Amino acid sequence: MHIYTNEKAIAAIPISLVTKEEWAESSHKTTRNKWLHATGFEGKEYDFRFIPGKNGQIKEIVIGYVKENPWAISDLVSKLPEGVYTLKPKLARHTLFHLALGWGLGAYGFKNTQRNLLQNKLLLIENETLLFEVSTFLETFLWVRDLINLPAEILTPLTLAEKAKKMAEGFGAKTTILSGEDLKKFNYPLLYAVGKGSINPPSFTKIEWGNPKHKAVTLVGKGITFDTGGLNIKPDSGMRLMKKDMGGAAHALGLGQLIMAFNLPIHLQILIPSAENAISGNAYRQLDILDSRKGLTIEIGHTDAEGRLVLADALAESSSHNPEILIDFATLTGAIRTALGPELPGFFTNKPSIAPLLMKLGEQHHDPLWHMPLFRSYKKWIKGRNADLCNVASASLSSEVPHAGAITAALFLEEFIPQDTTWIHIDFSAWNFGTRPGRPEGGEAMTLKTIFSFLNQSCK
Ligand code: BES
Ligand code: ZN
Ligand code: ZN
């Protein structure tokens, strides 16, 4: 990746960040400022100008800036010629980290079936450690985006498992992959049932890394490579983007990659249950009664509530690692989007005392997420009529109408977590629905900066 450099020798072109206030206060007597004024520059966010040098070269870029916007220079990447650039004035480390990452993310595109990265527009980061941090985050974020953007025809449950394995082996982690009938044999009944309707067999990937003396952390990610809704089929508009239904898996793998790359003192386990929720003569049906790894029986109320099923078996398996912290990522419900909109992930936790810290970290890292309630009174809605649990909420025995789809999904998952673990469940879209600076329409990494910093603080 040619996105950053630390070679000071190169004459880098300065990019000057100027706020409206700074512009208003600055003297307009210099030729440079007269020129900026003449071209209508007012310091408006994202508005930029080239300043020519004596020999017709680009001497400087001036861009309007609103303080701490991490996306301030993201759009420049596509608008500047190849070269080396450096940020002015000297910025705080935290600010530089976010601006530099925003620069790299702005270079990203996805075309046909591949990453399309704008290269050779280099941002100078002189500090070696910071360069490593920014590059590592960028690499991870771009990988997460790639995984989400890949069409389901290419990214099947088995190819997802292979990609996970390749990443993990780069860090010397141990990986095991189960697939197809083996999932039945090794007792992942829910994952098997969801995946059995597809020609692409389901998979379960387990990654283990680190020193067993360190704090045990398990990451779980929903890996539905395409969600048709199964026999209770989704309508056209609801199905179109469902290649992204493995966004949770991409995030669990991305966060795992960060933990390993930064060598955090964590004994890490990553679990990826992956399946294609397809329609066929072999697909699972409404009112099927399924066993689960945990032993609870599940009545199928709707085949489109498949995410909580595959996650349930993975959450039950996490007890093999005895995690102090268990985090799952999932594009689990449309209801979370109704509640919070597409840009704001929701999180649920059985330890609400950590929620304010997570919200605060989210704000600090420009990577927000919002605390949602595990309102246990709604557990009555996920009881099964002919089994322990039903995979969708229903209340036909009373006049109540179940709402709160994101909460009932979270309550369903909670039934499967090991005892004595701090559990965080993240329900999100993992997608940019439109293009904004540094965030092209398509797959997106969300909450990773925040959750990484939470783990960095919690595991010392
Ligand atoms: N993958 C979907 C949820 C989803 C939809 C995420 C749109 C992002 C965008 C999930 O498997 C699903 O279909 N959930 C259903 C559950 C319902 C049947 C109880 C939903 O949310 O409608
Ligand atoms: Zn679904
Ligand atoms: Zn789904």
Short mmCIF file of C-alpha atoms and ligand atoms in Angstrom, two decimals:
data_model
loop_
_atom_site.label_atom_id
_atom_site.label_comp_id
_atom_site.label_asym_id
_atom_site.label_seq_id
_atom_site.Cartn_x
_atom_site.Cartn_y
_atom_site.Cartn_z
CA MET A 1 0.00 0.00 0.00
CA HIS A 2 1.44 3.35 -1.02
CA ILE A 3 -0.58 5.67 1.14
CA TYR A 4 1.88 6.93 3.79
CA THR A 5 5.60 7.60 4.01
CA ASN A 6 8.05 8.66 6.70
CA GLU A 7 10.84 9.74 4.39
CA LYS A 8 11.54 13.27 5.53
CA ALA A 9 14.07 13.94 2.78
CA ILE A 10 11.32 14.30 0.19
CA ALA A 11 10.06 17.83 -0.29
CA ALA A 12 6.46 17.35 0.77
CA ILE A 13 3.73 19.77 -0.27
CA PRO A 14 2.08 21.25 2.81
CA ILE A 15 -1.67 20.92 3.26
CA SER A 16 -2.70 23.82 5.48
CA LEU A 17 -5.82 23.34 7.57
CA VAL A 18 -7.58 26.66 8.14
CA THR A 19 -10.74 27.15 10.18
CA LYS A 20 -13.22 29.88 9.27
CA GLU A 21 -12.27 31.76 12.41
CA GLU A 22 -8.56 31.56 11.65
CA TRP A 23 -9.19 32.74 8.12
CA ALA A 24 -11.28 35.68 9.28
CA GLU A 25 -8.55 36.73 11.69
CA SER A 26 -5.63 36.39 9.31
CA SER A 27 -4.13 39.31 7.45
CA HIS A 28 -5.21 39.49 3.84
CA LYS A 29 -2.22 41.53 2.72
CA THR A 30 0.08 38.74 1.59
CA THR A 31 -0.05 37.69 -2.06
CA ARG A 32 -1.08 34.19 -0.94
CA ASN A 33 -4.03 35.44 1.06
CA LYS A 34 -5.03 38.00 -1.58
CA TRP A 35 -5.12 35.14 -4.06
CA LEU A 36 -7.20 32.96 -1.72
CA HIS A 37 -9.57 35.85 -1.14
CA ALA A 38 -9.84 36.57 -4.88
CA THR A 39 -10.87 32.96 -5.52
CA GLY A 40 -13.62 33.22 -2.93
CA PHE A 41 -11.94 31.11 -0.24
CA GLU A 42 -13.69 31.56 3.12
CA GLY A 43 -12.36 28.61 5.13
CA LYS A 44 -15.51 26.59 4.52
CA GLU A 45 -15.18 22.92 5.46
CA TYR A 46 -13.70 20.78 2.63
CA ASP A 47 -13.26 23.82 0.33
CA PHE A 48 -9.66 23.90 -0.92
CA ARG A 49 -7.26 25.82 -3.17
CA PHE A 50 -3.93 25.18 -4.83
CA ILE A 51 -1.24 27.81 -4.20
CA PRO A 52 1.20 27.98 -7.12
CA GLY A 53 4.95 28.42 -6.65
CA LYS A 54 7.29 30.59 -8.71
CA ASN A 55 8.02 27.85 -11.24
CA GLY A 56 4.44 26.84 -11.69
CA GLN A 57 4.70 23.95 -9.22
CA ILE A 58 2.12 23.34 -6.49
CA LYS A 59 3.53 25.07 -3.46
CA GLU A 60 0.76 24.50 -0.97
CA ILE A 61 -2.82 23.26 -0.55
CA VAL A 62 -5.12 25.30 1.66
CA ILE A 63 -8.29 23.64 2.91
CA GLY A 64 -11.17 24.81 5.10
CA TYR A 65 -11.34 22.85 8.34
CA VAL A 66 -13.74 22.30 11.20
CA LYS A 67 -11.67 21.24 14.18
CA GLU A 68 -11.38 17.52 14.92
CA ASN A 69 -13.35 16.40 11.85
CA PRO A 70 -11.46 13.17 11.07
CA TRP A 71 -12.68 13.27 7.46
CA ALA A 72 -11.33 16.75 6.76
CA ILE A 73 -8.78 15.69 4.12
CA SER A 74 -10.35 12.44 2.93
CA ASP A 75 -11.76 13.88 -0.29
CA LEU A 76 -8.45 15.52 -1.20
CA VAL A 77 -6.90 12.16 -2.02
CA SER A 78 -8.94 11.82 -5.18
CA LYS A 79 -8.39 15.46 -6.15
CA LEU A 80 -4.64 15.90 -5.73
CA PRO A 81 -1.98 14.77 -8.19
CA GLU A 82 0.49 12.06 -7.20
CA GLY A 83 3.08 13.33 -4.74
CA VAL A 84 4.01 13.61 -1.09
CA TYR A 85 1.94 15.78 1.24
CA THR A 86 2.32 16.89 4.82
CA LEU A 87 -0.16 18.43 7.24
CA LYS A 88 0.24 21.96 8.63
CA PRO A 89 0.18 23.28 11.29
CA LYS A 90 1.71 20.73 13.65
CA LEU A 91 -1.16 18.72 15.05
CA ALA A 92 -1.73 16.79 18.25
CA ARG A 93 -0.97 13.08 17.88
CA HIS A 94 -4.62 12.07 18.33
CA THR A 95 -5.78 14.56 15.67
CA LEU A 96 -3.08 13.47 13.25
CA PHE A 97 -4.00 9.80 13.75
CA HIS A 98 -7.61 10.40 12.76
CA LEU A 99 -6.83 12.73 9.86
CA ALA A 100 -4.23 10.33 8.49
CA LEU A 101 -6.56 7.36 8.78
CA GLY A 102 -9.28 9.45 7.10
CA TRP A 103 -6.82 10.15 4.27
CA GLY A 104 -6.19 6.45 3.72
CA LEU A 105 -9.87 5.57 3.93
CA GLY A 106 -10.52 8.27 1.32
CA ALA A 107 -8.24 6.42 -1.09
CA TYR A 108 -10.51 3.37 -1.05
CA GLY A 109 -12.83 2.24 -3.78
CA PHE A 110 -14.26 -1.12 -4.82
CA LYS A 111 -14.70 -1.94 -8.47
CA ASN A 112 -16.02 -5.13 -10.02
CA THR A 113 -14.79 -7.68 -7.50
CA GLN A 114 -11.71 -5.90 -6.24
CA ARG A 115 -10.31 -3.15 -4.12
CA ASN A 116 -9.53 -0.08 -6.17
CA LEU A 117 -7.05 1.96 -4.15
CA LEU A 118 -5.73 5.39 -5.17
CA GLN A 119 -1.99 5.06 -4.69
CA ASN A 120 1.11 7.24 -4.77
CA LYS A 121 -0.58 10.13 -3.05
CA LEU A 122 1.50 9.87 0.06
CA LEU A 123 0.91 11.48 3.40
CA LEU A 124 4.04 12.11 5.44
CA ILE A 125 3.90 10.66 8.97
CA GLU A 126 7.30 11.21 10.52
CA ASN A 127 6.71 9.39 13.79
CA GLU A 128 7.43 5.68 13.29
CA THR A 129 5.02 4.41 15.94
CA LEU A 130 2.21 6.57 14.65
CA LEU A 131 2.93 5.41 11.12
CA PHE A 132 2.63 1.79 12.28
CA GLU A 133 -0.62 2.51 14.13
CA VAL A 134 -2.27 4.33 11.25
CA SER A 135 -1.13 1.78 8.65
CA THR A 136 -2.33 -1.13 10.76
CA PHE A 137 -5.76 0.40 11.31
CA LEU A 138 -6.02 1.31 7.65
CA GLU A 139 -5.08 -2.17 6.50
CA THR A 140 -7.67 -3.69 8.82
CA PHE A 141 -10.45 -1.27 7.86
CA LEU A 142 -9.84 -1.82 4.16
CA TRP A 143 -9.89 -5.58 4.63
CA VAL A 144 -13.19 -5.36 6.52
CA ARG A 145 -14.64 -3.25 3.70
CA ASP A 146 -13.37 -5.69 1.07
CA LEU A 147 -14.93 -8.67 2.82
CA ILE A 148 -18.31 -6.94 3.07
CA ASN A 149 -18.19 -5.69 -0.51
CA LEU A 150 -17.38 -9.07 -2.04
CA PRO A 151 -20.45 -10.60 -3.70
CA ALA A 152 -21.86 -13.77 -2.16
CA GLU A 153 -21.01 -15.72 -5.30
CA ILE A 154 -17.35 -15.23 -4.40
CA LEU A 155 -17.48 -14.97 -0.62
CA THR A 156 -19.07 -18.29 0.39
CA PRO A 157 -18.95 -19.67 3.96
CA LEU A 158 -15.89 -21.72 2.99
CA THR A 159 -13.99 -18.88 1.30
CA LEU A 160 -14.71 -16.68 4.32
CA ALA A 161 -13.25 -19.41 6.54
CA GLU A 162 -10.16 -19.66 4.30
CA LYS A 163 -9.62 -15.90 4.39
CA ALA A 164 -9.96 -15.94 8.18
CA LYS A 165 -7.44 -18.76 8.40
CA LYS A 166 -4.94 -16.99 6.17
CA MET A 167 -5.15 -13.83 8.25
CA ALA A 168 -4.78 -15.77 11.54
CA GLU A 169 -1.85 -17.83 10.31
CA GLY A 170 -0.01 -14.60 9.54
CA PHE A 171 0.12 -14.11 13.33
CA GLY A 172 0.88 -17.72 14.18
CA ALA A 173 -2.64 -18.29 15.52
CA LYS A 174 -4.22 -21.72 15.56
CA THR A 175 -7.21 -22.15 13.25
CA THR A 176 -9.71 -24.96 12.86
CA ILE A 177 -12.48 -25.05 10.29
CA LEU A 178 -15.52 -27.31 10.40
CA SER A 179 -17.95 -27.44 7.52
CA GLY A 180 -20.97 -29.16 6.02
CA GLU A 181 -22.09 -32.42 7.66
CA ASP A 182 -19.29 -32.12 10.24
CA LEU A 183 -21.27 -29.33 11.84
CA LYS A 184 -24.00 -31.83 12.60
CA LYS A 185 -21.48 -34.37 13.82
CA PHE A 186 -19.70 -31.89 16.11
CA ASN A 187 -22.94 -30.47 17.46
CA TYR A 188 -23.63 -27.12 15.83
CA PRO A 189 -27.28 -27.93 15.05
CA LEU A 190 -28.55 -24.39 14.54
CA LEU A 191 -25.71 -23.37 12.24
CA TYR A 192 -26.18 -26.58 10.28
CA ALA A 193 -29.94 -26.04 9.94
CA VAL A 194 -29.59 -22.48 8.66
CA GLY A 195 -26.90 -23.49 6.16
CA LYS A 196 -28.32 -26.75 4.85
CA GLY A 197 -30.53 -25.11 2.22
CA SER A 198 -27.57 -23.73 0.30
CA ILE A 199 -25.34 -25.38 -2.26
CA ASN A 200 -22.48 -23.61 -0.45
CA PRO A 201 -21.96 -25.57 2.77
CA PRO A 202 -21.91 -23.72 6.12
CA SER A 203 -18.67 -23.34 8.06
CA PHE A 204 -17.48 -22.73 11.60
CA THR A 205 -14.07 -21.15 12.08
CA LYS A 206 -12.28 -21.09 15.41
CA ILE A 207 -9.11 -19.07 15.90
CA GLU A 208 -7.00 -19.12 19.05
CA TRP A 209 -4.06 -16.86 19.78
CA GLY A 210 -1.98 -15.55 22.65
CA ASN A 211 -0.79 -16.43 26.09
CA PRO A 212 -3.31 -18.44 28.18
CA LYS A 213 -2.16 -16.44 31.22
CA HIS A 214 -3.61 -13.26 29.74
CA LYS A 215 -7.23 -12.16 29.97
CA ALA A 216 -9.50 -14.41 27.91
CA VAL A 217 -11.50 -12.56 25.26
CA THR A 218 -13.82 -14.15 22.70
CA LEU A 219 -15.01 -12.36 19.55
CA VAL A 220 -17.96 -13.72 17.61
CA GLY A 221 -19.24 -12.48 14.24
CA LYS A 222 -22.39 -13.24 12.27
CA GLY A 223 -21.21 -14.65 8.94
CA ILE A 224 -24.30 -14.96 6.76
CA THR A 225 -22.78 -14.60 3.29
CA PHE A 226 -26.20 -13.92 1.79
CA ASP A 227 -29.57 -13.58 3.50
CA THR A 228 -32.50 -14.24 1.20
CA GLY A 229 -34.68 -14.58 4.29
CA GLY A 230 -34.99 -18.30 3.58
CA LEU A 231 -38.49 -19.64 2.85
CA ASN A 232 -40.06 -16.57 4.50
CA ILE A 233 -38.34 -14.76 1.67
CA LYS A 234 -37.36 -11.09 1.85
CA PRO A 235 -38.84 -8.64 -0.65
CA ASP A 236 -36.55 -7.29 -3.39
CA SER A 237 -35.65 -4.09 -1.58
CA GLY A 238 -34.90 -5.91 1.65
CA MET A 239 -32.73 -8.55 0.02
CA ARG A 240 -30.61 -6.45 -2.32
CA LEU A 241 -27.77 -5.62 0.07
CA MET A 242 -27.74 -8.90 1.92
CA LYS A 243 -24.22 -9.84 0.78
CA LYS A 244 -23.30 -7.61 3.72
CA ASP A 245 -24.89 -9.97 6.24
CA MET A 246 -21.42 -11.30 7.09
CA GLY A 247 -20.42 -7.80 8.22
CA GLY A 248 -20.28 -8.99 11.83
CA ALA A 249 -17.81 -11.73 10.90
CA ALA A 250 -15.67 -9.19 9.03
CA HIS A 251 -15.62 -7.03 12.18
CA ALA A 252 -14.74 -9.87 14.56
CA LEU A 253 -11.88 -10.85 12.24
CA GLY A 254 -10.77 -7.24 11.82
CA LEU A 255 -10.74 -6.62 15.57
CA GLY A 256 -8.85 -9.89 16.03
CA GLN A 257 -6.30 -8.75 13.48
CA LEU A 258 -5.82 -5.48 15.39
CA ILE A 259 -5.40 -7.30 18.70
CA MET A 260 -2.76 -9.58 17.21
CA ALA A 261 -0.96 -6.87 15.23
CA PHE A 262 -0.66 -4.68 18.34
CA ASN A 263 0.17 -7.74 20.42
CA LEU A 264 -2.32 -6.88 23.16
CA PRO A 265 -1.99 -8.97 26.33
CA ILE A 266 -5.08 -10.99 25.51
CA HIS A 267 -5.76 -14.70 25.20
CA LEU A 268 -7.91 -14.44 22.10
CA GLN A 269 -10.57 -16.66 20.63
CA ILE A 270 -12.47 -15.74 17.45
CA LEU A 271 -15.55 -17.71 16.41
CA ILE A 272 -17.13 -17.29 12.98
CA PRO A 273 -20.35 -19.18 12.29
CA SER A 274 -21.00 -18.78 8.58
CA ALA A 275 -23.83 -19.91 6.31
CA GLU A 276 -25.86 -18.80 3.33
CA ASN A 277 -29.54 -18.40 4.22
CA ALA A 278 -30.87 -19.79 0.95
CA ILE A 279 -34.12 -21.17 -0.41
CA SER A 280 -34.31 -24.78 -1.59
CA GLY A 281 -36.09 -28.06 -1.03
CA ASN A 282 -33.62 -28.64 1.76
CA ALA A 283 -34.08 -25.31 3.51
CA TYR A 284 -35.21 -25.18 7.15
CA ARG A 285 -38.86 -24.26 7.68
CA GLN A 286 -41.28 -22.47 9.97
CA LEU A 287 -42.17 -24.46 13.06
CA ASP A 288 -39.23 -26.80 12.69
CA ILE A 289 -37.98 -27.64 16.17
CA LEU A 290 -34.21 -27.53 16.37
CA ASP A 291 -31.66 -28.56 18.94
CA SER A 292 -28.94 -26.13 19.87
CA ARG A 293 -25.37 -26.61 21.05
CA LYS A 294 -26.39 -25.26 24.44
CA GLY A 295 -29.13 -27.88 24.74
CA LEU A 296 -32.11 -25.51 24.56
CA THR A 297 -34.64 -26.38 21.86
CA ILE A 298 -35.70 -23.72 19.37
CA GLU A 299 -38.95 -23.36 17.47
CA ILE A 300 -38.57 -21.57 14.15
CA GLY A 301 -41.06 -18.73 13.94
CA HIS A 302 -39.43 -17.11 10.92
CA THR A 303 -36.57 -18.28 8.71
CA ASP A 304 -35.34 -14.70 8.28
CA ALA A 305 -34.28 -14.56 11.93
CA GLU A 306 -31.30 -16.78 11.07
CA GLY A 307 -28.54 -14.61 12.53
CA ARG A 308 -29.45 -15.25 16.16
CA LEU A 309 -29.51 -19.00 15.41
CA VAL A 310 -25.98 -19.25 14.03
CA LEU A 311 -24.74 -16.90 16.75
CA ALA A 312 -26.41 -18.98 19.47
CA ASP A 313 -24.26 -22.03 18.70
CA ALA A 314 -21.11 -19.89 18.54
CA LEU A 315 -21.92 -18.11 21.83
CA ALA A 316 -22.46 -21.50 23.48
CA GLU A 317 -19.11 -22.71 22.14
CA SER A 318 -17.34 -19.65 23.59
CA SER A 319 -17.64 -21.30 27.03
CA SER A 320 -14.74 -23.56 25.92
CA HIS A 321 -12.54 -20.45 26.26
CA ASN A 322 -14.05 -19.22 29.52
CA PRO A 323 -13.93 -15.60 28.35
CA GLU A 324 -13.87 -12.69 30.77
CA ILE A 325 -15.07 -10.52 27.89
CA LEU A 326 -17.30 -11.78 25.08
CA ILE A 327 -18.12 -9.48 22.18
CA ASP A 328 -20.32 -10.31 19.23
CA PHE A 329 -20.86 -8.25 16.08
CA ALA A 330 -23.91 -8.80 13.90
CA THR A 331 -26.03 -7.18 11.20
CA LEU A 332 -28.79 -8.74 13.26
CA THR A 333 -31.98 -6.72 12.90
CA GLY A 334 -33.70 -4.18 10.71
CA ALA A 335 -35.14 -2.89 13.98
CA ILE A 336 -31.82 -1.43 15.14
CA ARG A 337 -31.88 0.74 12.03
CA THR A 338 -35.43 1.83 12.79
CA ALA A 339 -34.31 2.80 16.27
CA LEU A 340 -30.95 4.44 15.56
CA GLY A 341 -30.67 4.94 11.80
CA PRO A 342 -27.95 3.52 9.55
CA GLU A 343 -24.93 5.40 10.92
CA LEU A 344 -25.22 4.61 14.61
CA PRO A 345 -24.57 1.06 15.84
CA GLY A 346 -26.38 -0.07 18.97
CA PHE A 347 -24.85 -2.14 21.72
CA PHE A 348 -26.34 -4.27 24.46
CA THR A 349 -24.48 -5.51 27.51
CA ASN A 350 -25.17 -7.59 30.60
CA LYS A 351 -22.81 -5.22 32.52
CA PRO A 352 -24.50 -1.85 32.04
CA SER A 353 -21.86 -0.22 34.26
CA ILE A 354 -19.43 -0.28 31.29
CA ALA A 355 -21.88 1.46 28.95
CA PRO A 356 -20.95 5.08 29.76
CA LEU A 357 -17.28 4.29 29.11
CA LEU A 358 -18.10 2.74 25.73
CA MET A 359 -20.22 5.73 24.74
CA LYS A 360 -17.46 8.12 25.81
CA LEU A 361 -14.77 6.22 23.90
CA GLY A 362 -17.05 6.22 20.88
CA GLU A 363 -17.22 9.98 20.96
CA GLN A 364 -13.48 10.41 21.53
CA HIS A 365 -12.60 8.16 18.62
CA HIS A 366 -15.19 9.56 16.21
CA ASP A 367 -16.61 6.06 16.14
CA PRO A 368 -19.94 6.25 17.96
CA LEU A 369 -22.23 3.54 19.29
CA TRP A 370 -25.28 3.78 21.50
CA HIS A 371 -26.33 1.89 24.61
CA MET A 372 -29.55 -0.11 24.15
CA PRO A 373 -31.48 -1.78 26.97
CA LEU A 374 -31.58 -5.51 27.63
CA PHE A 375 -35.15 -5.09 28.87
CA ARG A 376 -35.80 -8.50 30.33
CA SER A 377 -39.56 -8.14 30.67
CA TYR A 378 -39.73 -8.86 26.91
CA LYS A 379 -38.29 -12.34 27.43
CA LYS A 380 -41.87 -13.58 27.53
CA TRP A 381 -42.13 -12.84 23.80
CA ILE A 382 -39.35 -15.24 22.79
CA LYS A 383 -40.69 -18.28 24.63
CA GLY A 384 -41.47 -21.19 22.30
CA ARG A 385 -44.86 -22.84 22.25
CA ASN A 386 -43.43 -26.27 21.48
CA ALA A 387 -39.83 -25.62 22.47
CA ASP A 388 -37.79 -23.67 25.01
CA LEU A 389 -37.42 -20.63 22.78
CA CYS A 390 -38.82 -19.22 19.53
CA ASN A 391 -36.46 -17.37 17.20
CA VAL A 392 -38.88 -14.46 16.73
CA ALA A 393 -40.99 -12.51 19.16
CA SER A 394 -44.68 -13.29 19.28
CA ALA A 395 -47.48 -12.45 21.66
CA SER A 396 -50.53 -13.96 20.08
CA LEU A 397 -51.73 -15.22 23.47
CA SER A 398 -52.52 -11.68 24.50
CA SER A 399 -53.46 -8.45 22.85
CA GLU A 400 -49.89 -7.24 23.12
CA VAL A 401 -48.02 -6.53 19.92
CA PRO A 402 -44.32 -7.27 20.17
CA HIS A 403 -42.10 -4.44 19.02
CA ALA A 404 -38.50 -3.82 20.08
CA GLY A 405 -37.05 -6.27 17.55
CA ALA A 406 -33.45 -5.39 18.37
CA ILE A 407 -34.07 -5.99 22.08
CA THR A 408 -35.80 -9.34 21.65
CA ALA A 409 -32.97 -10.47 19.34
CA ALA A 410 -30.43 -9.48 21.99
CA LEU A 411 -32.43 -11.27 24.72
CA PHE A 412 -32.43 -14.39 22.56
CA LEU A 413 -28.62 -14.25 22.29
CA GLU A 414 -28.26 -13.70 26.03
CA GLU A 415 -29.75 -17.15 26.65
CA PHE A 416 -26.61 -18.68 25.13
CA ILE A 417 -23.74 -16.76 26.72
CA PRO A 418 -21.56 -18.45 29.35
CA GLN A 419 -22.02 -17.50 32.99
CA ASP A 420 -19.76 -14.84 34.50
CA THR A 421 -18.74 -13.16 31.28
CA THR A 422 -18.94 -9.49 30.39
CA TRP A 423 -20.92 -9.62 27.19
CA ILE A 424 -21.22 -6.87 24.58
CA HIS A 425 -23.51 -7.41 21.60
CA ILE A 426 -23.24 -4.97 18.71
CA ASP A 427 -26.13 -4.74 16.22
CA PHE A 428 -25.32 -2.54 13.23
CA SER A 429 -25.54 -1.99 9.48
CA ALA A 430 -21.82 -2.30 8.54
CA TRP A 431 -22.68 -0.28 5.45
CA ASN A 432 -22.52 3.25 4.10
CA PHE A 433 -25.84 3.86 2.37
CA GLY A 434 -24.54 6.96 0.63
CA THR A 435 -21.11 8.42 -0.05
CA ARG A 436 -19.59 10.82 2.46
CA PRO A 437 -15.98 12.05 2.69
CA GLY A 438 -13.76 9.02 3.35
CA ARG A 439 -16.76 6.70 3.38
CA PRO A 440 -17.80 5.55 -0.08
CA GLU A 441 -21.12 3.78 -0.45
CA GLY A 442 -20.63 0.14 0.49
CA GLY A 443 -19.18 -1.95 3.29
CA GLU A 444 -17.91 -0.07 6.34
CA ALA A 445 -15.93 -0.83 9.48
CA MET A 446 -17.81 0.58 12.48
CA THR A 447 -17.04 0.60 16.23
CA LEU A 448 -13.60 -1.00 15.78
CA LYS A 449 -11.60 2.01 16.98
CA THR A 450 -13.86 2.25 20.02
CA ILE A 451 -13.91 -1.44 20.93
CA PHE A 452 -10.16 -1.73 20.34
CA SER A 453 -9.49 1.12 22.74
CA PHE A 454 -11.91 -0.42 25.25
CA LEU A 455 -9.99 -3.71 25.14
CA ASN A 456 -6.68 -1.88 25.26
CA GLN A 457 -7.83 -0.23 28.51
CA SER A 458 -9.48 -3.30 30.00
CA CYS A 459 -6.68 -5.79 29.35
CA LYS A 460 -3.50 -4.53 30.91
N1 BES B 1 -29.88 -9.70 8.23
C1 BES B 1 -31.17 -9.35 8.68
C2 BES B 1 -31.22 -8.02 9.39
C3 BES B 1 -30.86 -6.82 8.58
C4 BES B 1 -31.77 -6.29 7.67
C5 BES B 1 -29.66 -6.17 8.78
C6 BES B 1 -31.45 -5.16 6.97
C7 BES B 1 -29.33 -5.04 8.07
C8 BES B 1 -30.24 -4.54 7.15
C9 BES B 1 -31.71 -10.40 9.66
O1 BES B 1 -31.32 -11.70 9.44
C10 BES B 1 -33.21 -10.34 9.55
O2 BES B 1 -33.70 -10.62 8.51
N2 BES B 1 -33.87 -9.97 10.64
C11 BES B 1 -35.28 -9.86 10.64
C12 BES B 1 -35.80 -10.53 11.90
C13 BES B 1 -37.28 -10.71 11.92
C14 BES B 1 -37.67 -11.80 10.93
C15 BES B 1 -37.68 -11.09 13.31
C16 BES B 1 -35.64 -8.37 10.65
O3 BES B 1 -34.93 -7.59 11.28
O4 BES B 1 -36.58 -8.00 9.98
ZN ZN B 2 -32.55 -12.68 8.03
ZN ZN B 3 -29.47 -11.87 8.43
#
